[in-house]
Coordinates of C-alpha atoms and ligand atoms in Angstrom, one line a residue:
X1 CA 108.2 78.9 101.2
X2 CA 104.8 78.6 100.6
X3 CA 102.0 81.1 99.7
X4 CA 100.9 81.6 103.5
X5 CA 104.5 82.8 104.4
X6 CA 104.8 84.5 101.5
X7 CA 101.9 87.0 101.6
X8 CA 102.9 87.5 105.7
X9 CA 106.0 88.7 104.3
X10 CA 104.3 91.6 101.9
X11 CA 102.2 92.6 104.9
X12 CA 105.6 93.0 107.1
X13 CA 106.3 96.1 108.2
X14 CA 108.6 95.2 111.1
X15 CA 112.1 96.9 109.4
X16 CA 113.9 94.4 111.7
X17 CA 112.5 91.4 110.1
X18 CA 112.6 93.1 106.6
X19 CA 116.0 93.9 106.9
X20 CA 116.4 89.8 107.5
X21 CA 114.3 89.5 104.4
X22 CA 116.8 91.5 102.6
X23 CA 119.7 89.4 103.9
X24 CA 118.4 86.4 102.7
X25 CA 117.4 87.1 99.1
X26 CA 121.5 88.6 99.1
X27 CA 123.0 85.2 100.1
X28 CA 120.5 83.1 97.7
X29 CA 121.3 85.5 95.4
X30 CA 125.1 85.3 96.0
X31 CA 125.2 81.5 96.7
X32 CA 123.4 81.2 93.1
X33 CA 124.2 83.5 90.5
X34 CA 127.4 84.9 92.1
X35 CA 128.4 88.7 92.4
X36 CA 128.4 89.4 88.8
X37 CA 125.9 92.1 87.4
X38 CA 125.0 91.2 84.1
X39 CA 123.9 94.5 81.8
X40 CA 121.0 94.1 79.1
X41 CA 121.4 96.7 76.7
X42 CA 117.9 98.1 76.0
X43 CA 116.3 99.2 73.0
X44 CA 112.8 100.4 72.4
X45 CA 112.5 100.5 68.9
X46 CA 109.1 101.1 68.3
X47 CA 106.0 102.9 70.4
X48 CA 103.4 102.2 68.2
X49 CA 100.8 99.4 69.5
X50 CA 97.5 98.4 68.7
X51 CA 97.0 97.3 72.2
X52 CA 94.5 98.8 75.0
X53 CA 95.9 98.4 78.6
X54 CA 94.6 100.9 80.6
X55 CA 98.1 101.2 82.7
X56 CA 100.4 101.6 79.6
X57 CA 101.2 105.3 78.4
X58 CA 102.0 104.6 74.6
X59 CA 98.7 102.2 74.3
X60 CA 96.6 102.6 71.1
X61 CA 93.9 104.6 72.6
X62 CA 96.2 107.9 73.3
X63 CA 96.2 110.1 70.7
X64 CA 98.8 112.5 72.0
X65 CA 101.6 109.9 71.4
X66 CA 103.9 111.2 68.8
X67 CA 104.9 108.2 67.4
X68 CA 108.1 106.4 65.9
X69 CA 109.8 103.1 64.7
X70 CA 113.3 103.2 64.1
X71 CA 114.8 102.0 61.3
X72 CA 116.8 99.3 60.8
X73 CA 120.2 101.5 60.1
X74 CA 119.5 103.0 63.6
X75 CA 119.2 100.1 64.6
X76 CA 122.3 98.4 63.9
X77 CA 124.4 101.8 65.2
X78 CA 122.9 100.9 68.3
X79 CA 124.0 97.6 67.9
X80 CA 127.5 98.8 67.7
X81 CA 127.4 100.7 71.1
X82 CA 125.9 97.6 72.9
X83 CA 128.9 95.8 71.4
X84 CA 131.1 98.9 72.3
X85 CA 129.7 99.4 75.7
X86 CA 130.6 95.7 76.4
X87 CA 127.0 95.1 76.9
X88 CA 126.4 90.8 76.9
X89 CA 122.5 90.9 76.2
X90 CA 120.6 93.3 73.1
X91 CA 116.8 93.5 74.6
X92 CA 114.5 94.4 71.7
X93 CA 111.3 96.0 73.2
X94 CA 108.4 97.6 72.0
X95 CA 104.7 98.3 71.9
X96 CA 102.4 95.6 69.9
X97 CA 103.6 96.8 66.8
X98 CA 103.0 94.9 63.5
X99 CA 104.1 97.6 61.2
X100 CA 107.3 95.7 62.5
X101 CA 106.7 92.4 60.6
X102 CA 107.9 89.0 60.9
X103 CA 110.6 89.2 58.0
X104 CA 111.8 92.6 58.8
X105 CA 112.6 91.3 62.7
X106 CA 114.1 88.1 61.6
X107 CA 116.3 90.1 59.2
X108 CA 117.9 92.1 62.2
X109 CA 118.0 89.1 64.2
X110 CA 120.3 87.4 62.2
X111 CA 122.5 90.6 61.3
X112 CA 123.3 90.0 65.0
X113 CA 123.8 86.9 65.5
X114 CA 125.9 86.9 62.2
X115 CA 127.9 89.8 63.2
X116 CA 128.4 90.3 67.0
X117 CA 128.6 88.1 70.2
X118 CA 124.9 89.0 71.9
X119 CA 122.2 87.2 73.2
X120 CA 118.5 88.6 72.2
X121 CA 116.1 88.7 74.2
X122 CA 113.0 90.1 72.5
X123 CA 109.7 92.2 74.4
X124 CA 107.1 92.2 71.7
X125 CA 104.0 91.6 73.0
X126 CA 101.4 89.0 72.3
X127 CA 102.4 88.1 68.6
X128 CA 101.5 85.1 66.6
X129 CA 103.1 82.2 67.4
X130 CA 104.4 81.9 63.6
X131 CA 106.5 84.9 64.6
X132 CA 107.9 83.6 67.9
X133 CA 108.5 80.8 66.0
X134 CA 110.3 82.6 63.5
X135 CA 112.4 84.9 65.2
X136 CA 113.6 81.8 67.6
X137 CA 114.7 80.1 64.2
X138 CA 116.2 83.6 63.0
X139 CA 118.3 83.5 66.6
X140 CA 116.7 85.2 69.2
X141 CA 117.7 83.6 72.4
X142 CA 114.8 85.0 74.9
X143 CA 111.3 86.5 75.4
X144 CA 109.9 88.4 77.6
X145 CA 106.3 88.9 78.2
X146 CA 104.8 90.4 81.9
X147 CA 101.5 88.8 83.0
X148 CA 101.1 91.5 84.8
X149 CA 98.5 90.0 87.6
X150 CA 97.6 86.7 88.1
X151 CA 94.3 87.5 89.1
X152 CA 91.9 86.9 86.3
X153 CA 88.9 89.6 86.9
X154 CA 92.0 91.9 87.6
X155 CA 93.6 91.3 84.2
X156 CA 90.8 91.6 82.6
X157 CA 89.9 95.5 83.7
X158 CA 93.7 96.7 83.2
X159 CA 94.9 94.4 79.9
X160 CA 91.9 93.7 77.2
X161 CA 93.0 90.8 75.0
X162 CA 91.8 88.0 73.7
X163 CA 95.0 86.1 74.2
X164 CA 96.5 84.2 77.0
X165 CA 99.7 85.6 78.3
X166 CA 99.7 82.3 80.6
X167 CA 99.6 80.6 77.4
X168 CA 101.8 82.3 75.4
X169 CA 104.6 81.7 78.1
X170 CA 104.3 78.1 78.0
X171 CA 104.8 78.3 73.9
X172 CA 107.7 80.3 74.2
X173 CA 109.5 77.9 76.6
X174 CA 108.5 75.2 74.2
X175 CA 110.0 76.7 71.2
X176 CA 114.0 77.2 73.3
X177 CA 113.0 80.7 74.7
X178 CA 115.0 81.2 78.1
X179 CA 111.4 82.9 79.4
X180 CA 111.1 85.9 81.6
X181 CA 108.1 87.2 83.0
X182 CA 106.5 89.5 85.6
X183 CA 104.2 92.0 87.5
X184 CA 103.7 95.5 88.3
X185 CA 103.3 96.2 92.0
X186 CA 100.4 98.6 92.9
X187 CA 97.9 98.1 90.8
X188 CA 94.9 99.5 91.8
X189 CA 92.5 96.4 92.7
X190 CA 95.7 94.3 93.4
X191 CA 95.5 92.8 96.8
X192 CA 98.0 91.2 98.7
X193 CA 96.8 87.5 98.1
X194 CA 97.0 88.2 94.5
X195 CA 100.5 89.3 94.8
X196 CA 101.1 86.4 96.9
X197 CA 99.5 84.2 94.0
X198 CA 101.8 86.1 91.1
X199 CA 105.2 85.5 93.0
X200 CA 104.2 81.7 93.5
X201 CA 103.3 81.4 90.1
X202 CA 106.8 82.6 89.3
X203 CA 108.1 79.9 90.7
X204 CA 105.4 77.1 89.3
X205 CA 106.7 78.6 85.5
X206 CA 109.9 77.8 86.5
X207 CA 110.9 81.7 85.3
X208 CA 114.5 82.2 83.4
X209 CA 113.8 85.7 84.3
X210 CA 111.4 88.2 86.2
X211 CA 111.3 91.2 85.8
X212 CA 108.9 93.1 88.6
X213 CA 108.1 97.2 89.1
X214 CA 105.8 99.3 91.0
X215 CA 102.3 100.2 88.7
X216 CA 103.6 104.1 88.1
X217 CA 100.1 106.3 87.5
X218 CA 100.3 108.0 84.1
X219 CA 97.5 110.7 84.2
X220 CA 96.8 109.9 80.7
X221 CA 95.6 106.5 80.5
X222 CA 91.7 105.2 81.9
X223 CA 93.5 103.7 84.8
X224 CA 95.0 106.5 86.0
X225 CA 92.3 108.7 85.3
X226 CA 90.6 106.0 87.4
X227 CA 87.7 105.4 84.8
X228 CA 88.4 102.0 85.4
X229 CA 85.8 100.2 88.1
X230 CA 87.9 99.0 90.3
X231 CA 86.6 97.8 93.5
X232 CA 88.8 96.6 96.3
X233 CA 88.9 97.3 100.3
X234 CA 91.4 99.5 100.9
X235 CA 93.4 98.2 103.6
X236 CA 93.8 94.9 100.9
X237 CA 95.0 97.0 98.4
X238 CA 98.9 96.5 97.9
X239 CA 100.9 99.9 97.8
X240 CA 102.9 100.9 94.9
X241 CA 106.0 101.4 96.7
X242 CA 109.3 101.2 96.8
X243 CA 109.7 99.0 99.6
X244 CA 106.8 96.4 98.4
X245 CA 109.1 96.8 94.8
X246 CA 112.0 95.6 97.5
X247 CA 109.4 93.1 98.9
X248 CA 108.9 91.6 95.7
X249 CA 112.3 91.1 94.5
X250 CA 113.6 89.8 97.6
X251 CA 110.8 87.1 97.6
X252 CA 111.5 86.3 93.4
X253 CA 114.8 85.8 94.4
X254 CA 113.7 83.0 97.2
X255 CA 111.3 81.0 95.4
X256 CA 113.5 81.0 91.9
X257 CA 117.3 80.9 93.2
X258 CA 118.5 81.1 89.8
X259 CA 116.8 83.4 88.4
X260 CA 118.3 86.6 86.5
X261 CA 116.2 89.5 88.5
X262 CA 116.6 92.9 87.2
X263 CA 116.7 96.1 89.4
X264 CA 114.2 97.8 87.0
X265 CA 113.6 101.5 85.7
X266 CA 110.1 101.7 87.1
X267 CA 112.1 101.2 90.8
X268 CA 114.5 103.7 89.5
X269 CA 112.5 105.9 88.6
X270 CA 110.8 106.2 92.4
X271 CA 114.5 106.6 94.0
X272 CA 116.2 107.6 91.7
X273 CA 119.6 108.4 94.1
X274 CA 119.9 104.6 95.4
X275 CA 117.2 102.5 93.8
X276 CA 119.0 100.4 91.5
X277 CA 121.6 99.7 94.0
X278 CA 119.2 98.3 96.6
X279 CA 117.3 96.6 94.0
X280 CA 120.8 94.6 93.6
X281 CA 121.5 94.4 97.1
X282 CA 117.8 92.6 97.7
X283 CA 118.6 90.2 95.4
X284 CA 118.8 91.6 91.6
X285 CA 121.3 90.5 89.5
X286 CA 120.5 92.3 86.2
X287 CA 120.7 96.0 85.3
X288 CA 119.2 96.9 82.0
X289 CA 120.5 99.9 80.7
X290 CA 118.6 102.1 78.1
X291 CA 120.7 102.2 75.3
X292 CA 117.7 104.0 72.8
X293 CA 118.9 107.0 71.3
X294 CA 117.4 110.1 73.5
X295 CA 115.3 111.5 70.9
X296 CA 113.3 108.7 71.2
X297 CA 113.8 107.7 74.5
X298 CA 111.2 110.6 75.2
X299 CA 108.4 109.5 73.1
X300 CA 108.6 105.7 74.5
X301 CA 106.7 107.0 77.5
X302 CA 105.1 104.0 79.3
X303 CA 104.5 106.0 82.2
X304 CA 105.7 109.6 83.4
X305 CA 109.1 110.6 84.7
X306 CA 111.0 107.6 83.9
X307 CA 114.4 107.6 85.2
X308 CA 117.4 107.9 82.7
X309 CA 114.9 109.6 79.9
X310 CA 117.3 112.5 78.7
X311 CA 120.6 110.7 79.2
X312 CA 122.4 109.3 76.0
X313 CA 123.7 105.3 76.4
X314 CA 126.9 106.8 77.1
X315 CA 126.1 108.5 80.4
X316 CA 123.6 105.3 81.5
X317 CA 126.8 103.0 81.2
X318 CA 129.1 105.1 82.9
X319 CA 126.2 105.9 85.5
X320 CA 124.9 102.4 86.1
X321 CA 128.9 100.9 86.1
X322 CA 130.3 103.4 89.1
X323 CA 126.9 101.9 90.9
X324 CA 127.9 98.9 90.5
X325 CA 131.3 99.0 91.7
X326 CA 130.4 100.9 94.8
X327 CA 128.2 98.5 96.3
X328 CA 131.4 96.4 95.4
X329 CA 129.4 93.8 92.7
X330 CA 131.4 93.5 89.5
X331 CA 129.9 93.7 86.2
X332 CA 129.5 90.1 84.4
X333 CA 131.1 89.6 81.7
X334 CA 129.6 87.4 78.4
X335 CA 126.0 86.8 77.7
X336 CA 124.4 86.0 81.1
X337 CA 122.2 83.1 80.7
X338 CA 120.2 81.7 83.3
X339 CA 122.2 79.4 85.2
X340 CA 121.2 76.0 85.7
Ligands
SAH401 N1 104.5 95.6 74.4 C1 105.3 94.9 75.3 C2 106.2 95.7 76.1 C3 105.5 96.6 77.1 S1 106.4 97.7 78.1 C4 104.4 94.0 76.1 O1 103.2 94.3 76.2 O2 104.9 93.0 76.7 C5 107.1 96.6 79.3 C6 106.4 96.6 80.7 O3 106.2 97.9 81.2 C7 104.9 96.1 80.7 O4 104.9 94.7 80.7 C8 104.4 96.6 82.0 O5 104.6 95.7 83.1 C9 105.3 97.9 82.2 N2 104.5 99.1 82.3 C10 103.6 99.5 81.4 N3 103.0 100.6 81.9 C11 103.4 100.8 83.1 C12 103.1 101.8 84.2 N4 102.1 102.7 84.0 N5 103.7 101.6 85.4 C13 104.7 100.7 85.5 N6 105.0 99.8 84.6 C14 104.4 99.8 83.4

């Protein structure tokens, strides 16, 4: 599939042809990673950051934020519930954080590697490469890191950095990473070419994983009190929708067969009744349930209303298993690697 038929297939709005779309990303999806759901237990440990995105609601700039970094006690005990829950996959996240340092991180790493059966995948942010380095050594097994648009003027308005997340990817596939990577849908200035671009850019990384969700406004941040100067004409822009989020999947799925494709939170969060399941059904493979302990669950607000904010890891596994099983997918057992 090449760009051309990929951005004709974000501009469909035919529900015939979509629903032929939606077919098709199931069958790759079944002829390639198989009915098994894989669950990612995951854990925001920290909400501090000393990053500015103008989309994120926990970036440096709000003062509002109470924040919190778990210690590494609490830590562990949600360690044991992953293990307990049956989870395959721990999935460290949190803001840019370097009151978490390299030697503290590498020290949990290798209490789980030394004392349970998980993969790791870790969501840090844009740290040094000394410390990808160093937590790959420690055992990690994956990273993930969103580059959120491929469009360069784009990036630039909603993500201020000096780095390269481009970069940065290719690093982490060099040091062993399995690499996972993504977009938000919606964001204001984001046209459909540029979406186009991002999903066929997923495929030229060669993605283990890719993780995609509609841009969710959170009143608090520049973007969406749109003090940001975007300018785009409108009937270019790309909607931040739940069937686009559909869209987008369904199309990862094509252009990386293999991929592990989670039905995300953000798409959750916009239907919350079926969401998930027709995330799967469009060719996810992947649930990652939130397994941080609810009183901090609330604080790690990347953008308002999340889904699954007051439940306890508990009720998400119960929850997320009945889905599951009713759309008759069976949950994957082990750690879930990208197949190859
Ligand atoms: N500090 C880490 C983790 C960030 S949170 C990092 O920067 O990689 C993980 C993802 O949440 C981000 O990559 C972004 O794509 C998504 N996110 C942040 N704010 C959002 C918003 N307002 N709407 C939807 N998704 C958002």
């Amino acid at each position: 599939m090449n760009i051309k038929e990929i951005y004709n297939w974000l501009c469909e709005t035919d529900q015939q042809k979509l629903t032929k779309l939606w077919h098709l990303a199931d069958k790759i999806r079944r002829d390639n990673v198989g009915d098994d759901v894989h669950l990612r237990g995951l854990l925001e440990i920290s909400n501090h950051c000393v990053m500015h995105c103008t989309y994120c609601g926990i970036s440096a700039a709000i003062n509002h934020v109470d924040r919190y970094r778990m210690t590494a006690e609490e830590i562990i005990a949600c360690i044991d519930t992953i293990v307990k829950l049956g989870y395959g996959t721990v999935v460290i996240q949190a803001g840019e954080d370097y009151g978490i340092t390299t030697e503290w991180l590498s020290n949990i790493i290798r209490y789980i590697k030394d004392n349970t059966p998980l993969a790791i995948t870790l969501s840090m942010g844009e740290r040094p490469l000394a410390d990808l380095k160093a937590w790959k050594k420690a055992g990690a097994d994956r990273y993930l890191l969103r580059f959120e648009t491929s469009d360069r003027e784009l990036y630039k308005l909603i993500h201020p950095s000096k780095n390269d997340r481009l970069i940065i990817l290719k690093e982490v596939k060099q040091l062993g990473y399995e690499v996972g990577s993504g977009v938000m849908i919606g964001i204001p200035g984001q046209s459909y070419q540029s979406l186009a671009n991002d999903i066929n850019l997923f495929r030229e990384l060669d993605l283990d994983m890719i993780g995609v969700g509609p841009y969710i406004k959170d009143l608090s941040t520049p973007l969406g009190k749109d003090l940001v100067p975007i300018t785009i004409d409108p009937t270019k822009q790309v909607p931040g929708t739940e069937e686009m989020t559909y869209k987008v999947i369904a199309l990862a799925r094509l252009v990386c067969p293999k991929a592990n494709i989670p039905s995300t939170t953000a798409l959750a969060t916009l239907n919350k009744m079926n969401g998930r399941e027709l995330g799967l059904i469009r060719g996810a493979n992947i649930v990652m349930p939130n397994v941080t302990p609810p009183k901090y669950r609330v604080k790690y607000t990347i953008y308002p209303d999340k889904a699954c904010i007051n439940e306890t890891a508990e009720h998400c596994a119960h929850c997320l298993s009945n889905r599951i099983k009713t759309i008759g997918r069976v949950i994957g057992q082990g750690k879930g690697a990208r197949k190859v």
